[in-house]
Coordinates of C-alpha atoms in Angstrom, one line a residue:
M9 CA 95.1 119.4 86.9
T10 CA 97.2 117.5 89.5
E11 CA 99.9 115.3 87.9
R12 CA 99.2 111.6 88.3
P13 CA 101.9 109.7 90.3
S14 CA 104.0 107.5 88.1
R15 CA 103.3 104.4 90.1
R16 CA 99.8 103.4 90.9
L17 CA 98.8 100.4 93.0
L18 CA 95.2 99.1 93.5
L19 CA 94.3 96.5 96.2
V20 CA 90.9 94.8 96.4
H21 CA 89.8 93.3 99.8
A22 CA 86.7 91.9 101.3
H23 CA 86.4 93.5 104.7
P24 CA 88.1 96.2 106.8
D25 CA 91.2 94.5 108.5
D26 CA 92.0 92.2 105.5
E27 CA 94.2 94.9 103.9
S28 CA 96.3 95.5 107.0
I29 CA 96.9 91.8 107.7
N30 CA 97.8 90.9 104.1
N31 CA 99.4 94.0 102.7
G32 CA 99.9 96.5 105.5
A33 CA 103.7 96.7 105.1
T34 CA 103.4 96.8 101.3
M35 CA 100.9 99.6 101.4
A36 CA 103.0 101.6 103.9
R37 CA 106.2 101.2 101.8
Y38 CA 104.7 102.2 98.5
A39 CA 102.8 105.1 100.1
A40 CA 106.0 106.3 101.7
E41 CA 107.8 106.1 98.4
G42 CA 105.3 108.3 96.7
A43 CA 103.2 105.7 94.8
H44 CA 99.4 106.3 94.6
V45 CA 97.9 103.5 96.7
T46 CA 94.2 102.8 96.3
L47 CA 92.3 100.4 98.5
V48 CA 88.8 99.2 97.5
T49 CA 87.0 97.2 100.3
C50 CA 84.0 95.3 99.2
T51 CA 82.0 95.3 102.5
L52 CA 82.0 96.9 105.9
G53 CA 82.2 93.5 107.7
E54 CA 78.9 93.9 109.4
R55 CA 78.9 90.2 110.5
G56 CA 82.4 90.1 112.0
E57 CA 82.9 88.7 115.5
V58 CA 83.8 91.4 118.0
I59 CA 86.7 90.8 120.3
P60 CA 86.6 93.6 123.1
P61 CA 83.7 93.0 125.5
E62 CA 83.1 96.7 125.7
L63 CA 82.2 96.7 122.0
A64 CA 80.3 93.5 122.0
H65 CA 77.0 95.4 121.6
L66 CA 78.0 96.4 118.0
T67 CA 76.2 94.4 115.3
G68 CA 74.9 94.9 111.8
A69 CA 75.0 98.5 110.5
G70 CA 76.4 99.8 113.8
L71 CA 79.3 97.4 113.6
G72 CA 79.9 98.4 109.9
E73 CA 80.0 102.1 110.8
H74 CA 82.5 101.3 113.6
R75 CA 84.7 99.2 111.3
L76 CA 84.8 102.0 108.7
R77 CA 86.2 104.3 111.5
E78 CA 88.8 101.6 112.2
L79 CA 89.7 101.3 108.5
T80 CA 90.1 105.1 108.4
A81 CA 92.5 104.9 111.4
A82 CA 94.4 102.0 109.8
M83 CA 94.9 103.8 106.6
R84 CA 96.2 106.8 108.5
A85 CA 98.8 104.5 110.1
V86 CA 100.1 103.3 106.7
G87 CA 99.8 106.6 105.0
V88 CA 97.1 105.7 102.5
E89 CA 94.7 108.5 101.6
D90 CA 92.7 106.8 98.8
F91 CA 90.4 104.1 100.3
R92 CA 86.9 103.4 99.1
L93 CA 84.0 101.0 99.6
L94 CA 82.9 99.2 96.5
G95 CA 79.7 100.9 95.2
G96 CA 79.8 103.1 98.3
P97 CA 79.5 102.4 102.0
G98 CA 77.0 99.6 102.7
H99 CA 76.3 98.9 99.0
Y100 CA 77.4 95.3 99.5
Q101 CA 77.0 93.6 102.9
D102 CA 79.1 91.0 104.7
S103 CA 78.1 87.5 103.7
G104 CA 79.1 85.8 106.9
M105 CA 81.1 82.5 107.0
M106 CA 80.6 79.9 104.3
G107 CA 77.5 77.7 104.7
L108 CA 75.6 80.0 107.0
P109 CA 72.1 81.4 106.2
D110 CA 73.7 84.8 106.0
N111 CA 75.0 83.7 102.6
D112 CA 71.5 83.9 101.2
D113 CA 70.9 87.5 102.1
P114 CA 70.1 89.2 98.8
G115 CA 72.1 92.3 99.9
C116 CA 75.3 90.4 100.7
L117 CA 78.3 90.3 98.5
W118 CA 78.0 86.6 97.9
Q119 CA 74.7 87.2 96.1
A120 CA 76.0 90.1 94.1
D121 CA 76.1 89.9 90.3
V122 CA 79.8 89.7 89.5
D123 CA 79.6 91.8 86.4
E124 CA 77.6 94.5 88.1
A125 CA 80.0 94.6 91.0
A126 CA 83.0 94.6 88.7
A127 CA 81.6 97.6 86.9
H128 CA 81.9 99.6 90.1
L129 CA 85.6 98.6 90.3
V130 CA 86.2 99.5 86.6
E131 CA 85.1 103.0 87.4
V132 CA 87.9 103.2 90.0
I133 CA 90.3 101.7 87.5
R134 CA 89.3 104.3 84.9
E135 CA 90.0 107.1 87.4
V136 CA 93.2 105.8 89.0
R137 CA 94.7 103.9 86.0
P138 CA 96.7 101.4 88.2
Q139 CA 99.5 99.5 86.7
V140 CA 99.4 96.8 89.5
L141 CA 96.4 95.0 91.1
V142 CA 96.6 92.9 94.2
T143 CA 93.8 90.6 95.4
Y144 CA 93.1 87.1 96.6
D145 CA 93.5 83.7 94.9
P146 CA 90.3 81.9 93.6
D147 CA 89.7 80.4 97.1
G148 CA 89.9 83.8 98.7
G149 CA 92.9 82.6 100.7
Y150 CA 90.8 80.5 103.0
G151 CA 87.4 79.9 101.6
H152 CA 85.4 82.9 103.0
P153 CA 82.6 83.7 100.5
D154 CA 83.4 87.4 100.5
H155 CA 87.0 86.8 99.8
I156 CA 86.1 84.4 96.9
Q157 CA 83.7 87.0 95.6
A158 CA 86.3 89.8 95.9
H159 CA 88.7 87.7 93.8
R160 CA 86.0 87.1 91.2
I161 CA 85.1 90.8 91.1
A162 CA 88.7 92.0 90.9
M163 CA 89.7 89.6 88.1
R164 CA 86.5 90.3 86.1
A165 CA 87.1 94.1 86.5
A166 CA 90.7 93.6 85.2
D167 CA 89.2 91.8 82.1
L168 CA 86.6 94.5 81.6
A169 CA 89.1 97.3 82.0
A170 CA 91.4 95.6 79.4
E171 CA 88.5 95.5 77.0
A172 CA 88.0 99.2 77.5
G173 CA 91.7 99.9 76.8
L174 CA 92.5 100.3 80.5
G175 CA 94.7 97.3 80.8
I176 CA 96.5 96.6 84.1
A177 CA 100.1 95.5 83.5
K178 CA 100.5 93.1 86.5
V179 CA 98.0 91.2 88.7
Y180 CA 99.2 89.6 91.9
W181 CA 97.6 87.2 94.4
N182 CA 98.4 87.4 98.2
R183 CA 100.6 84.5 99.2
V184 CA 102.8 83.2 102.1
P185 CA 105.6 80.7 101.3
R186 CA 105.3 77.5 103.3
T187 CA 108.8 77.5 104.6
I188 CA 108.4 81.0 105.9
A189 CA 105.2 80.1 107.7
E190 CA 106.8 77.0 109.1
D191 CA 109.8 78.9 110.5
A192 CA 107.6 81.6 111.9
F193 CA 105.3 79.1 113.7
A194 CA 108.3 77.3 115.1
R195 CA 109.5 80.6 116.7
L196 CA 106.0 81.2 117.9
Q197 CA 105.9 77.9 119.8
E198 CA 109.1 79.0 121.7
V199 CA 107.6 82.3 122.9
L200 CA 104.0 81.3 123.3
P201 CA 104.2 80.8 127.1
G202 CA 105.1 84.5 127.4
L203 CA 102.2 85.8 125.3
T204 CA 98.7 86.7 126.4
F205 CA 97.2 84.3 123.8
P206 CA 96.4 80.8 125.2
K207 CA 97.1 78.8 122.1
S208 CA 98.8 78.9 118.7
A209 CA 97.0 78.8 115.4
V210 CA 98.4 76.4 112.8
I211 CA 99.7 77.0 109.3
D212 CA 96.4 76.0 107.7
D213 CA 94.8 79.0 109.5
V214 CA 97.0 81.4 107.5
P215 CA 95.4 82.4 104.2
G216 CA 97.3 81.9 101.0
V217 CA 100.1 79.5 102.1
V218 CA 101.6 77.8 99.1
D219 CA 104.8 76.0 98.2
D220 CA 107.8 78.3 97.9
E221 CA 108.2 77.9 94.2
R222 CA 104.9 79.6 93.5
I223 CA 106.2 82.8 95.1
T224 CA 107.3 85.3 92.4
T225 CA 107.6 88.4 94.5
E226 CA 108.6 89.4 98.0
I227 CA 108.2 92.9 99.4
D228 CA 110.6 93.7 102.3
G229 CA 108.4 95.9 104.6
T230 CA 110.7 95.5 107.6
A231 CA 111.1 99.3 107.9
Y232 CA 107.3 99.5 108.0
A233 CA 106.6 96.7 110.5
A234 CA 105.5 99.2 113.2
A235 CA 103.1 100.9 110.7
K236 CA 101.6 97.5 109.8
A237 CA 101.2 96.6 113.5
A238 CA 99.5 99.9 114.2
A239 CA 97.2 99.5 111.3
M240 CA 96.2 96.0 112.5
A241 CA 95.7 97.3 116.0
A242 CA 93.4 100.0 114.7
H243 CA 91.0 97.2 113.8
A244 CA 90.4 96.5 117.4
T245 CA 87.0 94.8 117.0
Q246 CA 88.8 92.1 114.9
I247 CA 92.4 91.9 115.9
E248 CA 94.5 91.8 119.1
V249 CA 98.2 92.7 118.4
A250 CA 101.2 91.6 120.5
E251 CA 103.9 92.5 118.0
P252 CA 105.3 90.5 116.2
Y253 CA 102.2 88.3 116.8
F254 CA 98.5 88.8 116.7
A255 CA 95.2 86.9 117.1
L256 CA 91.7 87.1 115.7
S257 CA 88.5 86.5 117.7
N258 CA 89.5 82.8 118.1
Q259 CA 92.4 84.0 120.3
L260 CA 94.9 81.7 118.4
A261 CA 98.3 83.4 118.1
Q262 CA 99.8 83.7 114.6
P263 CA 102.8 85.5 113.2
L264 CA 102.7 89.1 111.9
F265 CA 104.7 89.1 108.7
S266 CA 106.5 92.3 107.8
T267 CA 107.9 90.9 104.6
E268 CA 104.9 90.2 102.3
Y269 CA 104.7 87.7 99.4
Y270 CA 102.9 87.5 96.2
E271 CA 102.3 85.4 93.1
L272 CA 102.3 87.1 89.8
V273 CA 99.4 85.7 87.8
R274 CA 99.1 88.2 84.9
G275 CA 101.8 90.2 83.3
Q276 CA 105.5 89.9 82.7
Q277 CA 107.8 89.1 85.6
G278 CA 110.3 92.0 85.9
A279 CA 113.3 90.2 87.3
Q280 CA 115.0 86.8 87.2
G281 CA 114.3 85.0 90.4
R282 CA 111.9 86.7 92.9
E283 CA 111.0 90.2 92.2
T284 CA 111.5 92.7 95.1
D285 CA 109.2 95.4 93.6
L286 CA 105.6 95.0 92.4
F287 CA 106.3 97.5 89.6
A288 CA 109.4 95.7 88.3
G289 CA 109.5 95.7 84.6
I290 CA 106.8 98.3 84.2
E291 CA 107.3 101.5 82.3
V292 CA 106.2 104.0 84.9
A293 CA 105.6 107.1 82.8
S294 CA 102.1 108.4 83.5

C-alpha cells in the first residue's frame, strides 16, 4: 500500500475555474512541496458565459464537457493530480446566477439536498483524510447560488466527518484583505490604458474581500504566479489572462493575486499573527 503523504489539503469549489482564481498559487505551492492536494468541484459549470467567439456554440452538457477538459489542463499547470466532481461528472448541474429560473432546475446544485451532497464529500474525506479544508464563506464569496451551496456542503461534510471520527483539524474560507485589494486596484488604474480590457472592475467585484483584521493566514505563492496564471488561462471559456491581470466574460479587468489569503474558521491558529502555512500547528504524522 502506498504511504499517505503527511500533509493533505482538500479544496471544495463550485465550478471549474473557481479553484484557479481563488487558490491557484496555494495549490501549486503545496503540490510542489509534496502535499496531497485534492480538489472537489461541485458542478461542470454548464451555464457559464463563454468568452471566445469560436467557442460560443458550447452550451449545456457540451460546455460542461469542455470545461472539464479545461479543468484537467489547469490542474496539470499547478501539478494537482487528484481532482474530482462531486458525486461524479454531471451529478450536480450548474444553477446559473441567483434569481434566474435556472435555480429551479431539480438537477441543479442549488436544489440538491445538502446532507445527500455532503455524504459524497464525506466519502472523499474518508479516503483522503485531509487535515485542512478550504472553501467559501456563507455568502459564497459573492452570492452565487452554487458557491453558497458549496459552502454549505463543505461545512456539513466537515461536521459529518467529525461525527464519524474523521475530524478535519483546520477549516479556512477564501478571503482577500481590503487594503491589498485597494492597492492592487490603484495600480490597475495606472496601467489600464495599456491593457486590452476596456474598463476596470471594482473591489466589490472581487469575492471574499474583508477588513484586514479578519485575515488569519497568507500564503506567499509568488514563486508559483506563472503556474496560477497558466491554470487560469486554461479556463479559456471563462477567463482572459493578461498577467498580472485578468477579466471574466464582463471584460472588466481585475488583479491576479499570487499571494492568497484565508480566514481560519475552525481549528487552532498555528502562529501568533498571521500564519504563513495552512498546516501550521498541525501534527503531520500520517
